[in-house]
PDB file of C-alpha atoms in Angstrom:
ATOM      1  CA  TRP A   6     -98.872-180.087-155.028  1.00 84.00           C
ATOM      2  CA  LEU A   7    -101.242-183.424-156.361  1.00 91.00           C
ATOM      3  CA  GLN A   8     -98.191-185.768-156.438  1.00 95.00           C
ATOM      4  CA  TRP A   9     -98.429-184.721-153.125  1.00 95.00           C
ATOM      5  CA  LYS A  10    -101.887-184.503-152.335  1.00 94.00           C
ATOM      6  CA  GLU A  11    -101.859-188.634-153.475  1.00 96.00           C
ATOM      7  CA  ALA A  12     -98.772-189.804-151.425  1.00 95.00           C
ATOM      8  CA  GLY A  13    -100.778-188.304-148.488  1.00 94.00           C
ATOM      9  CA  TRP A  14     -98.382-185.245-147.966  1.00 94.00           C
ATOM     10  CA  LEU A  15    -100.806-182.515-148.240  1.00 93.00           C
ATOM     11  CA  THR A  16    -104.058-181.351-148.241  1.00 92.00           C
ATOM     12  CA  ILE A  17    -105.982-179.522-150.233  1.00 91.00           C
ATOM     13  CA  THR A  18    -109.433-177.448-150.375  1.00 92.00           C
ATOM     14  CA  PRO A  19    -111.827-178.340-152.475  1.00 90.00           C
ATOM     15  CA  GLY A  20    -112.193-175.374-155.512  1.00 91.00           C
ATOM     16  CA  ASN A  21    -110.543-172.578-156.117  1.00 91.00           C
ATOM     17  CA  VAL A  22    -109.586-170.488-152.743  1.00 91.00           C
ATOM     18  CA  VAL A  23    -109.322-171.756-149.095  1.00 89.00           C
ATOM     19  CA  ASP A  24    -112.516-172.587-148.095  1.00 93.00           C
ATOM     20  CA  HIS A  25    -111.788-171.990-144.234  1.00 93.00           C
ATOM     21  CA  GLN A  26    -114.623-173.849-143.405  1.00 95.00           C
ATOM     22  CA  TYR A  27    -112.973-177.011-144.619  1.00 96.00           C
ATOM     23  CA  ILE A  28    -109.362-176.309-142.740  1.00 95.00           C
ATOM     24  CA  ARG A  29    -111.954-175.688-139.213  1.00 96.00           C
ATOM     25  CA  ALA A  30    -113.817-179.237-139.841  1.00 97.00           C
ATOM     26  CA  GLU A  31    -109.745-181.146-140.037  1.00 95.00           C
ATOM     27  CA  LEU A  32    -108.895-178.907-137.377  1.00 95.00           C
ATOM     28  CA  VAL A  33    -111.198-179.991-135.261  1.00 97.00           C
ATOM     29  CA  ALA A  34    -111.520-184.404-136.570  1.00 96.00           C
ATOM     30  CA  LEU A  35    -107.234-183.702-135.281  1.00 95.00           C
ATOM     31  CA  SER A  36    -107.874-181.883-132.232  1.00 95.00           C
ATOM     32  CA  LYS A  37    -110.101-185.116-131.029  1.00 94.00           C
ATOM     33  CA  ILE A  38    -107.373-187.414-131.904  1.00 95.00           C
ATOM     34  CA  TYR A  39    -104.837-185.573-130.860  1.00 92.00           C
ATOM     35  CA  SER A  40    -104.269-183.537-127.322  1.00 89.00           C
ATOM     36  CA  VAL A  41    -104.373-180.138-129.211  1.00 89.00           C
ATOM     37  CA  GLN A  42    -102.809-177.345-126.510  1.00 88.00           C
ATOM     38  CA  THR A  43    -103.255-174.158-128.318  1.00 92.00           C
ATOM     39  CA  VAL A  44    -102.489-173.422-132.566  1.00 94.00           C
ATOM     40  CA  GLY A  45    -101.044-169.627-133.043  1.00 93.00           C
ATOM     41  CA  PHE A  46    -102.337-167.928-135.677  1.00 93.00           C
ATOM     42  CA  ASP A  47    -101.705-165.319-138.416  1.00 90.00           C
ATOM     43  CA  PRO A  48    -104.149-162.904-138.091  1.00 87.00           C
ATOM     44  CA  TRP A  49    -103.974-161.870-142.091  1.00 86.00           C
ATOM     45  CA  GLY A  50    -107.096-163.283-143.682  1.00 82.00           C
ATOM     46  CA  ALA A  51    -107.984-166.147-140.978  1.00 88.00           C
ATOM     47  CA  LEU A  52    -109.743-163.871-138.244  1.00 91.00           C
ATOM     48  CA  GLN A  53    -112.640-164.530-138.449  1.00 93.00           C
ATOM     49  CA  LEU A  54    -111.522-168.563-138.754  1.00 95.00           C
ATOM     50  CA  SER A  55    -109.612-168.614-135.536  1.00 95.00           C
ATOM     51  CA  ILE A  56    -112.855-166.490-134.026  1.00 96.00           C
ATOM     52  CA  ASP A  57    -115.178-169.911-135.173  1.00 96.00           C
ATOM     53  CA  LEU A  58    -112.271-172.141-133.691  1.00 96.00           C
ATOM     54  CA  ASP A  59    -112.422-171.417-130.220  1.00 95.00           C
ATOM     55  CA  GLN A  60    -115.845-169.898-129.797  1.00 95.00           C
ATOM     56  CA  SER A  61    -117.898-172.858-130.718  1.00 95.00           C
ATOM     57  CA  ASP A  62    -114.953-175.228-131.572  1.00 96.00           C
ATOM     58  CA  GLY A  63    -113.296-174.495-128.649  1.00 95.00           C
ATOM     59  CA  ILE A  64    -109.507-174.998-129.682  1.00 96.00           C
ATOM     60  CA  LYS A  65    -107.946-172.450-127.442  1.00 95.00           C
ATOM     61  CA  MET A  66    -106.024-170.329-130.784  1.00 95.00           C
ATOM     62  CA  VAL A  67    -103.753-167.531-129.820  1.00 94.00           C
ATOM     63  CA  GLU A  68    -102.770-164.890-132.311  1.00 93.00           C
ATOM     64  CA  THR A  69     -99.305-165.294-133.200  1.00 93.00           C
ATOM     65  CA  ARG A  70     -98.345-162.802-135.789  1.00 91.00           C
ATOM     66  CA  GLN A  71     -95.711-162.718-138.419  1.00 91.00           C
ATOM     67  CA  GLY A  72     -92.892-160.119-137.246  1.00 93.00           C
ATOM     68  CA  PHE A  73     -89.199-160.542-135.671  1.00 96.00           C
ATOM     69  CA  ALA A  74     -90.763-160.244-132.063  1.00 94.00           C
ATOM     70  CA  THR A  75     -92.999-163.731-132.159  1.00 93.00           C
ATOM     71  CA  LEU A  76     -90.748-165.590-134.738  1.00 96.00           C
ATOM     72  CA  SER A  77     -86.768-165.293-134.064  1.00 97.00           C
ATOM     73  CA  GLU A  78     -87.101-167.204-130.509  1.00 96.00           C
ATOM     74  CA  PRO A  79     -88.876-169.846-132.357  1.00 96.00           C
ATOM     75  CA  SER A  80     -86.972-169.619-135.636  1.00 97.00           C
ATOM     76  CA  LYS A  81     -83.242-169.762-133.486  1.00 97.00           C
ATOM     77  CA  ASP A  82     -84.786-172.673-131.616  1.00 96.00           C
ATOM     78  CA  LEU A  83     -85.818-174.415-134.884  1.00 95.00           C
ATOM     79  CA  GLU A  84     -82.029-173.824-136.094  1.00 94.00           C
ATOM     80  CA  ALA A  85     -80.386-175.813-132.813  1.00 95.00           C
ATOM     81  CA  ARG A  86     -82.548-178.420-133.490  1.00 94.00           C
ATOM     82  CA  ILE A  87     -81.646-179.503-137.215  1.00 92.00           C
ATOM     83  CA  MET A  88     -77.605-178.021-136.477  1.00 93.00           C
ATOM     84  CA  ASN A  89     -78.380-180.245-133.284  1.00 95.00           C
ATOM     85  CA  GLY A  90     -80.199-183.595-135.313  1.00 92.00           C
ATOM     86  CA  LYS A  91     -83.297-182.680-133.576  1.00 93.00           C
ATOM     87  CA  ILE A  92     -85.799-182.391-136.717  1.00 88.00           C
ATOM     88  CA  ARG A  93     -87.193-185.108-138.077  1.00 86.00           C
ATOM     89  CA  HIS A  94     -89.178-184.677-141.015  1.00 86.00           C
ATOM     90  CA  ALA A  95     -89.838-188.245-142.735  1.00 88.00           C
ATOM     91  CA  ASN A  96     -88.399-187.304-145.850  1.00 90.00           C
ATOM     92  CA  ASN A  97     -91.110-184.628-145.981  1.00 94.00           C
ATOM     93  CA  PRO A  98     -91.090-183.365-149.452  1.00 96.00           C
ATOM     94  CA  VAL A  99     -93.680-180.677-148.961  1.00 96.00           C
ATOM     95  CA  LEU A 100     -91.631-179.360-146.214  1.00 94.00           C
ATOM     96  CA  ARG A 101     -88.058-180.225-148.142  1.00 94.00           C
ATOM     97  CA  PHE A 102     -89.594-177.697-150.758  1.00 95.00           C
ATOM     98  CA  CYS A 103     -90.687-175.315-148.090  1.00 96.00           C
ATOM     99  CA  ALA A 104     -87.187-175.148-146.493  1.00 94.00           C
ATOM    100  CA  ALA A 105     -85.556-175.047-149.825  1.00 94.00           C
ATOM    101  CA  ASN A 106     -87.138-171.972-150.384  1.00 95.00           C
ATOM    102  CA  ALA A 107     -86.355-169.857-147.138  1.00 95.00           C
ATOM    103  CA  VAL A 108     -84.629-167.968-146.010  1.00 95.00           C
ATOM    104  CA  VAL A 109     -83.321-166.257-142.781  1.00 96.00           C
ATOM    105  CA  THR A 110     -83.988-162.161-142.503  1.00 96.00           C
ATOM    106  CA  LYS A 111     -82.579-160.645-140.116  1.00 97.00           C
ATOM    107  CA  ASP A 112     -82.878-156.853-137.915  1.00 97.00           C
ATOM    108  CA  PRO A 113     -80.157-154.451-136.510  1.00 97.00           C
ATOM    109  CA  ALA A 114     -80.984-155.654-133.078  1.00 97.00           C
ATOM    110  CA  GLY A 115     -79.607-159.509-134.344  1.00 96.00           C
ATOM    111  CA  ASN A 116     -83.431-161.368-134.400  1.00 97.00           C
ATOM    112  CA  ILE A 117     -84.289-163.192-137.672  1.00 97.00           C
ATOM    113  CA  LYS A 118     -87.418-165.277-139.375  1.00 97.00           C
ATOM    114  CA  PRO A 119     -87.991-167.306-141.729  1.00 96.00           C
ATOM    115  CA  ASP A 120     -88.437-164.818-145.444  1.00 95.00           C
ATOM    116  CA  LYS A 121     -89.062-165.731-148.997  1.00 93.00           C
ATOM    117  CA  SER A 122     -86.385-166.639-151.414  1.00 88.00           C
ATOM    118  CA  SER A 123     -88.827-165.379-153.665  1.00 88.00           C
ATOM    119  CA  LYS A 124     -91.808-164.360-154.465  1.00 85.00           C
ATOM    120  CA  ASN A 125     -93.330-167.708-156.049  1.00 85.00           C
ATOM    121  CA  GLY A 126     -91.974-169.372-153.446  1.00 89.00           C
ATOM    122  CA  LYS A 127     -93.521-171.435-150.897  1.00 94.00           C
ATOM    123  CA  ILE A 128     -92.662-171.413-147.240  1.00 96.00           C
ATOM    124  CA  ASP A 129     -95.929-172.234-145.499  1.00 94.00           C
ATOM    125  CA  GLY A 130     -94.463-175.796-143.539  1.00 94.00           C
ATOM    126  CA  ILE A 131     -91.139-173.874-142.114  1.00 96.00           C
ATOM    127  CA  VAL A 132     -93.854-170.751-140.519  1.00 96.00           C
ATOM    128  CA  ALA A 133     -95.704-173.447-139.488  1.00 94.00           C
ATOM    129  CA  SER A 134     -93.736-175.157-137.465  1.00 95.00           C
ATOM    130  CA  ILE A 135     -92.076-172.486-136.259  1.00 96.00           C
ATOM    131  CA  MET A 136     -95.118-171.066-134.753  1.00 95.00           C
ATOM    132  CA  ALA A 137     -96.000-173.743-133.130  1.00 92.00           C
ATOM    133  CA  LEU A 138     -92.092-174.497-132.078  1.00 92.00           C
ATOM    134  CA  ALA A 139     -93.304-170.404-130.033  1.00 92.00           C
ATOM    135  CA  ARG A 140     -96.568-171.960-129.101  1.00 90.00           C
ATOM    136  CA  ALA A 141     -94.712-174.919-127.024  1.00 88.00           C
ATOM    137  CA  ASN A 142     -92.081-173.047-125.228  1.00 85.00           C
ATOM    138  CA  LEU A 143     -95.227-170.689-124.306  1.00 80.00           C
ATOM    139  CA  GLU A 144     -97.326-173.391-122.962  1.00 68.00           C
ATOM    140  CA  PRO A 145     -97.061-174.036-119.426  1.00 62.00           C
ATOM    141  CA  LYS A 146     -95.058-178.197-119.076  1.00 63.00           C
ATOM    142  CA  ALA A 147     -97.670-180.254-116.913  1.00 59.00           C
ATOM    143  CA  PRO A 148     -96.134-181.242-114.189  1.00 57.00           C
ATOM    144  CA  GLU A 149     -95.229-184.753-113.767  1.00 59.00           C
ATOM    145  CA  ASP A 150     -97.092-187.273-111.709  1.00 56.00           C
ATOM    146  CA  PRO A 151     -94.959-188.657-109.620  1.00 53.00           C
ATOM    147  CA  TYR A 152     -96.628-191.673-109.082  1.00 54.00           C
ATOM    148  CA  SER A 153     -96.744-192.174-112.123  1.00 55.00           C
ATOM    149  CA  SER A 154     -93.148-193.158-112.197  1.00 53.00           C
ATOM    150  CA  GLY A 155     -93.186-194.915-108.784  1.00 50.00           C
ATOM    151  CA  GLN A 156     -90.713-191.808-107.482  1.00 48.00           C
ATOM    152  CA  GLY A 157     -94.135-191.029-105.328  1.00 44.00           C
ATOM    153  CA  PHE A 158     -93.925-193.399-102.666  1.00 44.00           C
ATOM    154  CA  ARG A 159     -91.466-193.923-100.010  1.00 42.00           C
ATOM    155  CA  GLN A 160     -91.262-196.339 -97.626  1.00 42.00           C
ATOM    156  CA  LEU A 161     -91.585-196.465 -94.011  1.00 40.00           C
TER     157      LEU A 161
END
C-alpha cells in the first residue's frame, strides 16, 4: 500500500482506523475542483458521513446498495465498456490489483455483481467504478446548449 501512496495512486487516511472526517474533507475539496453531481454510497458503515456531506457540505449523496438489483446493470455496462476498449485507467496499479481480485457472481435471473475471489482480496476500486456508473447512468443529462455549437442560429 505504501508504494502506491508514495507514487500518488492511493490516499490513505491517517491512523489505524478509517477516518471519516478526513474522507469528508477530501470529498469536499474534490467537489470544489470537479463538477460532482452525486456521490453513491453504501450505507453500511458510512451513513453518518453521508448525512454530513449531504446536509452540511451540500454534496448530494445517494444510497447505492451492494446487491444485484443496484449493481447488475452498471456491472454489465462496465464489462461492455472494458470489452469494447472504452475504459482507460492509465495502468493504475490499484485498479489492476482490484480487478485481479474480482469475480462475477450471478443470481438465477442472470443479474451480476462483483465479488471478492478471496476473503483477503480487495475490490473497492472496481466497486467504486460500478457505483459511479450506476449514478452516471441514472443522472439526467443536461440538455445540449444549441448556441454553443452555432446550431441555434438560423439565417432568415
